[in-house]
Short mmCIF file of C-alpha atoms in Angstrom, two decimals:
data_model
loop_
_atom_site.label_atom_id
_atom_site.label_comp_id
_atom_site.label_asym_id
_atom_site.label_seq_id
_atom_site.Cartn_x
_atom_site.Cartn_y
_atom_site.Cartn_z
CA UNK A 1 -25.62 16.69 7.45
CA UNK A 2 -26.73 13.65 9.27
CA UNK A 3 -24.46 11.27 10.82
CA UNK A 4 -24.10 8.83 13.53
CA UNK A 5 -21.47 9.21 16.41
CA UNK A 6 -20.42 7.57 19.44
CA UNK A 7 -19.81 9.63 22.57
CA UNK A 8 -17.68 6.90 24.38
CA UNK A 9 -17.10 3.21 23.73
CA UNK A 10 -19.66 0.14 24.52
CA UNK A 11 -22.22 -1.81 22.98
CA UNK A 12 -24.22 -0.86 19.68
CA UNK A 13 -25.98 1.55 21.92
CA UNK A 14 -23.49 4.06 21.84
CA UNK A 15 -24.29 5.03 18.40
CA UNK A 16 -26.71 7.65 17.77
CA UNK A 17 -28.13 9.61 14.67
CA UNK A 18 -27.23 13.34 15.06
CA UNK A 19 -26.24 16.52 12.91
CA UNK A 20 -22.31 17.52 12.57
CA UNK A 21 -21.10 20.18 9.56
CA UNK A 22 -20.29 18.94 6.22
CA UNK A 23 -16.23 18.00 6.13
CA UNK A 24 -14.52 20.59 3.59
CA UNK A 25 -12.17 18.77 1.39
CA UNK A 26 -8.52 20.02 1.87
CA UNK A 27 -5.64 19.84 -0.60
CA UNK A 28 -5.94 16.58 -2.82
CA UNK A 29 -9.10 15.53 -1.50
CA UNK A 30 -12.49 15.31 -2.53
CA UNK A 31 -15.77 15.43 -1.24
CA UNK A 32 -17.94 12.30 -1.72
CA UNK A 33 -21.88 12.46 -0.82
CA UNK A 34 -22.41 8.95 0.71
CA UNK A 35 -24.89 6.61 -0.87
CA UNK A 36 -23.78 3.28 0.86
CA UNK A 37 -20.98 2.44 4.30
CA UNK A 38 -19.66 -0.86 4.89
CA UNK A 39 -20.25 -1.87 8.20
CA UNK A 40 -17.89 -4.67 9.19
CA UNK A 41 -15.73 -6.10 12.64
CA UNK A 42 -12.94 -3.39 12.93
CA UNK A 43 -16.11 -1.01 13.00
CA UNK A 44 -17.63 -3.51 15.62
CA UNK A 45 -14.02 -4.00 17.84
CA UNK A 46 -13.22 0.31 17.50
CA UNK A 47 -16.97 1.12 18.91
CA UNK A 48 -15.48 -0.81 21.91
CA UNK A 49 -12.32 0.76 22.10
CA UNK A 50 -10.30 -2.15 21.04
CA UNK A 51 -8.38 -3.23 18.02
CA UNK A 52 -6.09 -0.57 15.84
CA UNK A 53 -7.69 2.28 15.73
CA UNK A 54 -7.00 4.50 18.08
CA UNK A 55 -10.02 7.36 19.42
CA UNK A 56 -9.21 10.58 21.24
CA UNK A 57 -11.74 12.69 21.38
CA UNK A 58 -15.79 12.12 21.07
CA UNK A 59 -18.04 12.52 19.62
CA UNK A 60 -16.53 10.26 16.86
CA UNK A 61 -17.97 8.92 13.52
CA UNK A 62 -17.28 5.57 12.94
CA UNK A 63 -16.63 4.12 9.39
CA UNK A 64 -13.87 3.46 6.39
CA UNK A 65 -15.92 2.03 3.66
CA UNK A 66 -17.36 4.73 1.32
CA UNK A 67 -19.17 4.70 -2.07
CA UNK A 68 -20.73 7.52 -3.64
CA UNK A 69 -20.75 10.34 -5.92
CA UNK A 70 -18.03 13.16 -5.75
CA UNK A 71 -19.68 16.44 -4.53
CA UNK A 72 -16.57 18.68 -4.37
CA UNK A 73 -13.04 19.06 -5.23
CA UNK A 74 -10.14 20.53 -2.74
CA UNK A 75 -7.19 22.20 -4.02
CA UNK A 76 -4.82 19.97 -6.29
CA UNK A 77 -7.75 17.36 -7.56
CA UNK A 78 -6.98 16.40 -11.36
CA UNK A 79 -7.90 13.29 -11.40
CA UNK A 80 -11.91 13.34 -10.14
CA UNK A 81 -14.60 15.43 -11.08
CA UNK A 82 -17.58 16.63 -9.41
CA UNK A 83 -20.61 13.88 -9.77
CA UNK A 84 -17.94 11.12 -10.77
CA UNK A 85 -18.79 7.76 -8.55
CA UNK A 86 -16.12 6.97 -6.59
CA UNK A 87 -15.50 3.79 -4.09
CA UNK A 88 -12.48 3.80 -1.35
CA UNK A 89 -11.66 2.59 1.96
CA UNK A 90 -10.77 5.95 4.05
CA UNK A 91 -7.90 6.91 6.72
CA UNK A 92 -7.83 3.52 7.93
CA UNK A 93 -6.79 3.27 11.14
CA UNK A 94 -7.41 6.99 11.67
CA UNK A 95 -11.07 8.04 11.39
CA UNK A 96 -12.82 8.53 8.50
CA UNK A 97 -16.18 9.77 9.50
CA UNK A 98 -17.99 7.34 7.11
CA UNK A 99 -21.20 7.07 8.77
CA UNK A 100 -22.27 10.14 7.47
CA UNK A 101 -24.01 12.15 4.19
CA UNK A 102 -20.82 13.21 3.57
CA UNK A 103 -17.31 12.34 3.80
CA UNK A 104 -13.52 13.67 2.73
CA UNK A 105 -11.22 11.03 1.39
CA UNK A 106 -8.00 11.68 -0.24
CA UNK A 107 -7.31 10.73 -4.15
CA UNK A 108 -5.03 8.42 -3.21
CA UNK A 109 -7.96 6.09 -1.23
CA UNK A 110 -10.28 5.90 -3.40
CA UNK A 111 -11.12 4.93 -7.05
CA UNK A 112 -13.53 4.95 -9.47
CA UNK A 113 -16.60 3.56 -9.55
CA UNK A 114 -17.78 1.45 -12.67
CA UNK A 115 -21.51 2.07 -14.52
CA UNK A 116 -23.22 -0.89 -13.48
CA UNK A 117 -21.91 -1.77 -9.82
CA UNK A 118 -24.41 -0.41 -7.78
CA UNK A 119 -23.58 1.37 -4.80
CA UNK A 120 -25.05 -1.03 -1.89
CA UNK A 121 -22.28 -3.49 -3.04
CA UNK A 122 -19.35 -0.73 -3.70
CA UNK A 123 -19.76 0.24 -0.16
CA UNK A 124 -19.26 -3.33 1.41
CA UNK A 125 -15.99 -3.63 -0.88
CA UNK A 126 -13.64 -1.93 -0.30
CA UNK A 127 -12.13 -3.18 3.34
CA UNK A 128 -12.77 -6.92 2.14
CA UNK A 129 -11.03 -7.01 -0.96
CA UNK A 130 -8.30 -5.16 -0.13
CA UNK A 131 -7.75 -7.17 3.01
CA UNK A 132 -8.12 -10.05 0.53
CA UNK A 133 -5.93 -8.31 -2.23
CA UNK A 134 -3.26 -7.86 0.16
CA UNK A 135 -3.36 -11.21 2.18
CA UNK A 136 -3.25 -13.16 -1.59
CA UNK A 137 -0.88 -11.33 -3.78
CA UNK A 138 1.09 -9.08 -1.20
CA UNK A 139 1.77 -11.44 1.69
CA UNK A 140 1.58 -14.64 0.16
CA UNK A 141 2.58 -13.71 -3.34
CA UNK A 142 -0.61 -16.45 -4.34
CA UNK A 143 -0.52 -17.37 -8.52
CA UNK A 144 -1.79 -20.09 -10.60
CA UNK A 145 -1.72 -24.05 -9.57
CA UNK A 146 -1.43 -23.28 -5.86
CA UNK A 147 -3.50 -24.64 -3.26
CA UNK A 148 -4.84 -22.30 -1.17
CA UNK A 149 -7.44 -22.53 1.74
CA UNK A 150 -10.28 -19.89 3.23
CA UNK A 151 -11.41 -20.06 6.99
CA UNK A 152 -14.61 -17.81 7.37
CA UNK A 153 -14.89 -18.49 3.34
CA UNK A 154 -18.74 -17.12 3.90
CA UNK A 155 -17.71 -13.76 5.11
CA UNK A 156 -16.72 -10.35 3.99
CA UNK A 157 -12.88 -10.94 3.37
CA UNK A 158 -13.51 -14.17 2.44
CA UNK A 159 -15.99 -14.53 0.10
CA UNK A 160 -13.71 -11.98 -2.12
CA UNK A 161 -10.55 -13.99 -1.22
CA UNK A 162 -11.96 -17.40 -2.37
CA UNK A 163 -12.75 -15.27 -5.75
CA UNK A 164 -10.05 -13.50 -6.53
CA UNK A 165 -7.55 -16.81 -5.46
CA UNK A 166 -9.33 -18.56 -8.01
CA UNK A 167 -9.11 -15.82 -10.71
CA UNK A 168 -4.91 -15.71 -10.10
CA UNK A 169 -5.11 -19.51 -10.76
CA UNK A 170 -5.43 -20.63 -7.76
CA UNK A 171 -7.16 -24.22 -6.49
CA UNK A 172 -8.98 -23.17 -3.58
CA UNK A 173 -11.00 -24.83 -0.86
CA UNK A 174 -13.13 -22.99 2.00
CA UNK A 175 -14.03 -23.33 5.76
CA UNK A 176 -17.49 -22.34 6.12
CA UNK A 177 -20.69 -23.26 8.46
CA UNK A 178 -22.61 -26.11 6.78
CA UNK A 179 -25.07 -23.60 5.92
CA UNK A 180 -22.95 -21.66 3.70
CA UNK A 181 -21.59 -24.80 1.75
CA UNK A 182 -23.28 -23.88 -1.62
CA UNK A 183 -22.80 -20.22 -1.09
CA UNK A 184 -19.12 -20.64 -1.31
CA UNK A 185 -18.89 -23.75 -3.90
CA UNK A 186 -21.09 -20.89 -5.71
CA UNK A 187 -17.52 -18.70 -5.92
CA UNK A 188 -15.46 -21.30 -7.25
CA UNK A 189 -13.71 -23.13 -4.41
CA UNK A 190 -13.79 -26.58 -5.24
CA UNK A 191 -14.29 -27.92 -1.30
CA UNK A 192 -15.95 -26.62 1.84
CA UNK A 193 -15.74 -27.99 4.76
CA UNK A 194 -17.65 -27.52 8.51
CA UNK A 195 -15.29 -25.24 10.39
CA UNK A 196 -15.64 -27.79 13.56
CA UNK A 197 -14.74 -30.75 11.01
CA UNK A 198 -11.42 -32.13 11.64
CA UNK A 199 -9.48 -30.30 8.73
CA UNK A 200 -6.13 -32.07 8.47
CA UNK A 201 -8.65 -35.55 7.53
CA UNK A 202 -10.96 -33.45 5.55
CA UNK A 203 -8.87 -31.66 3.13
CA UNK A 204 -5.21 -32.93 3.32
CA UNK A 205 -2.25 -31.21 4.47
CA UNK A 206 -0.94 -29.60 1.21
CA UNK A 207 -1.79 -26.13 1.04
CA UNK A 208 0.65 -23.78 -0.20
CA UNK A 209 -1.52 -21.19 1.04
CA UNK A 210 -3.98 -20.58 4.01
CA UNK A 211 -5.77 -16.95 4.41
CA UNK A 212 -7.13 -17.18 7.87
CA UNK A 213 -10.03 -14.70 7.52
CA UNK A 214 -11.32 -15.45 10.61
CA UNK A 215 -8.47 -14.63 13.22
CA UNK A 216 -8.16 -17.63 15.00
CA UNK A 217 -4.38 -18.15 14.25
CA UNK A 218 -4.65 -21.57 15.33
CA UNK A 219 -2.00 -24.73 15.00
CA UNK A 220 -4.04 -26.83 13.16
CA UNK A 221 -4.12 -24.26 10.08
CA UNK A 222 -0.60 -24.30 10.21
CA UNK A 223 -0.04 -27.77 9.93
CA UNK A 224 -2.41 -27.68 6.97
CA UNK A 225 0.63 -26.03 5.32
CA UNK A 226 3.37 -28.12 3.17
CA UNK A 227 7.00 -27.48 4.45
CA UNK A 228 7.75 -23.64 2.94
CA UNK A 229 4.16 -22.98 3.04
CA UNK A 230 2.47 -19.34 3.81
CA UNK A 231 0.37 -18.70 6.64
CA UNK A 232 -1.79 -15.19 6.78
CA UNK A 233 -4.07 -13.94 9.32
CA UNK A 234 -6.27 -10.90 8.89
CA UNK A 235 -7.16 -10.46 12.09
CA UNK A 236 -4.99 -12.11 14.56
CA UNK A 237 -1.71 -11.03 16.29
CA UNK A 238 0.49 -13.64 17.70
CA UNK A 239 1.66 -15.21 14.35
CA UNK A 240 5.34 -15.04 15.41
CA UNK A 241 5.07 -18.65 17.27
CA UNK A 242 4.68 -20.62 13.95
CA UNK A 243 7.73 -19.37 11.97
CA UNK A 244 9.80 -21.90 13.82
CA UNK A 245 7.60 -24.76 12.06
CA UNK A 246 8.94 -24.34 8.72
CA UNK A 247 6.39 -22.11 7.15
CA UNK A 248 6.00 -18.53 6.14
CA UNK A 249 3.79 -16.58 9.18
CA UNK A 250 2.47 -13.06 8.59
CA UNK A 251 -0.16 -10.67 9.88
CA UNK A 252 -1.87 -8.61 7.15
CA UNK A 253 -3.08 -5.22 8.59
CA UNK A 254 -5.41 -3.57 5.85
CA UNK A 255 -3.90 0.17 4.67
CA UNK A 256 -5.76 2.02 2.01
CA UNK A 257 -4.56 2.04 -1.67
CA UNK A 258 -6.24 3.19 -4.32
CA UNK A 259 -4.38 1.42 -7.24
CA UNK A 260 -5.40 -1.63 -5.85
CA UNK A 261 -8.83 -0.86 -5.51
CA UNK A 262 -8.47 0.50 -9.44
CA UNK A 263 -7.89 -3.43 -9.95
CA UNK A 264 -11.00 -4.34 -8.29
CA UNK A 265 -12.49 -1.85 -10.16
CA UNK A 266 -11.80 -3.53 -13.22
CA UNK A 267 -12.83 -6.73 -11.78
CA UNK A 268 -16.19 -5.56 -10.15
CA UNK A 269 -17.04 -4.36 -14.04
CA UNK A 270 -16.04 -8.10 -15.36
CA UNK A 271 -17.79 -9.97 -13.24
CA UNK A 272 -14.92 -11.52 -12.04
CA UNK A 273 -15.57 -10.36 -8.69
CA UNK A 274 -19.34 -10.33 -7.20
CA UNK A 275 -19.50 -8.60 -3.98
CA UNK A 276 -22.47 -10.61 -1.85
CA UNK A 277 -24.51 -7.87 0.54
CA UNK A 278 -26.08 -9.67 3.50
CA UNK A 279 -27.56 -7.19 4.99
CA UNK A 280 -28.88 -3.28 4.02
CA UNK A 281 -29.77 -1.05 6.90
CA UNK A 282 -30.29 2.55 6.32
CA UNK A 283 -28.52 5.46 8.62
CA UNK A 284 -30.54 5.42 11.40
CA UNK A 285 -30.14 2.04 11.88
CA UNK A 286 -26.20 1.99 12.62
CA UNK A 287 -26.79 -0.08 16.14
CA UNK A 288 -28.73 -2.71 14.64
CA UNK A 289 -26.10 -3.18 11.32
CA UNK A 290 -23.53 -3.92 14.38
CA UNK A 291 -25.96 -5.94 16.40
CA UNK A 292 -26.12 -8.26 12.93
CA UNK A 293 -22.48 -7.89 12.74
CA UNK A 294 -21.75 -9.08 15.64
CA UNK A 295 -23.39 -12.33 15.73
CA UNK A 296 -21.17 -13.46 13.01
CA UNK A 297 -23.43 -15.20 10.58
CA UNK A 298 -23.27 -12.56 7.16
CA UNK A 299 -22.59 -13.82 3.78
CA UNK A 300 -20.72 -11.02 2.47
CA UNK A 301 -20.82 -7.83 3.69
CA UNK A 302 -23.26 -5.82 5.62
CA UNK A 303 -23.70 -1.97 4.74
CA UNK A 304 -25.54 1.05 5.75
CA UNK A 305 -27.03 3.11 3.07
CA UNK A 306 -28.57 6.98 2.16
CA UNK A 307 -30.68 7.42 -0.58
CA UNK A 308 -30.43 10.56 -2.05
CA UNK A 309 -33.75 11.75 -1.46
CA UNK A 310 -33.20 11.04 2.29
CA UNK A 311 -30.40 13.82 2.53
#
């Protein structure tokens, strides 16, 4: 099968298109053939050798987000078929190897696949909304008549958080580039604001709530916060410093789970929840998807995608 590795850690560079064996799946996994790969930061931060996951030997496939079709069944597998579609974020942090034809996941990480979501948008999903899922409802427990507030409200996580905050109930204003304004109105928050605007003056300091999607952990989300409030970063360490401030401080670290993505499942085929793609590149193209990654200006996710009559 095709895939693209790295060989050591640097710049989008490092990747290259080569051929490796097809993975075998083992007890309780299947086989899915790979029709579309989120590309997103962790894959950006790892091809450095930063961030959680950690790499031991080269070369390595980079990669979590899969969707695709099942292709074959390991010992144990009741639940999936061969040709079922199937969606999942894989391993994470260990490697998945989803920058490939082919790739093993377990039952547990993935689910299925709904008639009608097409696989370019699948394959951005899963990473994003379950970061979102679990920032919202796990950390900060967020339901209906809260205020809750988005930084990076344009991007990958939070394009799905603003969405699925306002389908728990939520009130829910975003921090986006002026550019993006209408994009993220578009999902239901009822304010965005300029991410250098002075936020405290611009949106009041009442939230119950603020998902900081973008990692910059700083003090003036905090003290955006009323007294008891929660405070979640997806991508920053360092939270411990505002617990003494009379909110709620947590870091959400993303971990597969597949019943959760069965609920985005059911949301995906709703329309509740519209995945935005900013960006389709196909295999080959691996270094520029992280080139566009990098320079931090998607709308949604960004994904790399194999045709079947490319395999």
């Amino acid at each position: 099968m095709r895939a693209v590795v790295i060989d050591s850690f640097g710049g989008p560079e490092v990747l290259r298109l080569t051929r490796l064996p097809r993975p075998v799946p083992g007890p309780g996994e299947v086989q899915v053939g790979v029709r579309a790969a989120g590309v997103g930061p962790v894959d950006c931060v790892t091809r450095r050798g930063r961030g959680e996951v950690r790499i031991s030997r080269f070369p390595a496939v980079l990669g979590w987000d899969v969707a695709g079709t099942v292709t074959a069944t390991g010992p144990g597998v009741h639940g999936f078929a061969v040709g079922d579609r199937v969606f999942g974020l894989l391993a994470f942090p260990g490697l998945a190897g989803a920058y490939a034809e082919y790739a093993v996941a377990h039952v547990n990480e993935v689910a299925a696949l709904p008639e009608g979501v097409a696989f370019r948008e699948a394959g951005g999903a899963p990473t994003a909304a379950l970061t979102a899922w679990q920032a919202l409802f796990s950390a900060a427990q967020v339901g209906a008549g809260q205020r809750v507030l988005v930084t990076a409200a344009a991007g990958g996580v939070g394009h799905l958080a603003v969405q699925l905050a306002r389908w728990a109930g939520a009130e829910v204003a975003g921090v986006a580039p002026s550019g993006a304004h209408s994009f993220v109105k578009g999902l239901g928050a009822y304010q965005v604001v300029d991410r250098s605007a002075d936020l405290a003056a611009e949106t009041g300091r009442s939230f119950d709530v603020v998902v900081d999607a973008s990692g910059d952990a700083g003090d003036a989300l905090v003290s955006l916060l009323r007294p008891g409030g929660v405070f979640v970063s997806v991508a920053a360490a360092g939270v411990d410093r505002f617990r003494g401030r009379g909110v709620v401080a947590r870091t959400v670290v993303v971990h597969p789970e597949g019943r959760q993505l069965e609920r985005v499942a059911g949301l995906l085929r709703s329309g509740e929840l519209r995945v935005a793609v900013d960006r389709v590149f196909r295999l080959p193209e691996a270094a520029a998807a992280h080139v566009h990654v990098e320079r931090g200006c998607a709308r949604g996710g960004v994904v790399l995608e194999v045709p079947d009559d490319e395999r």
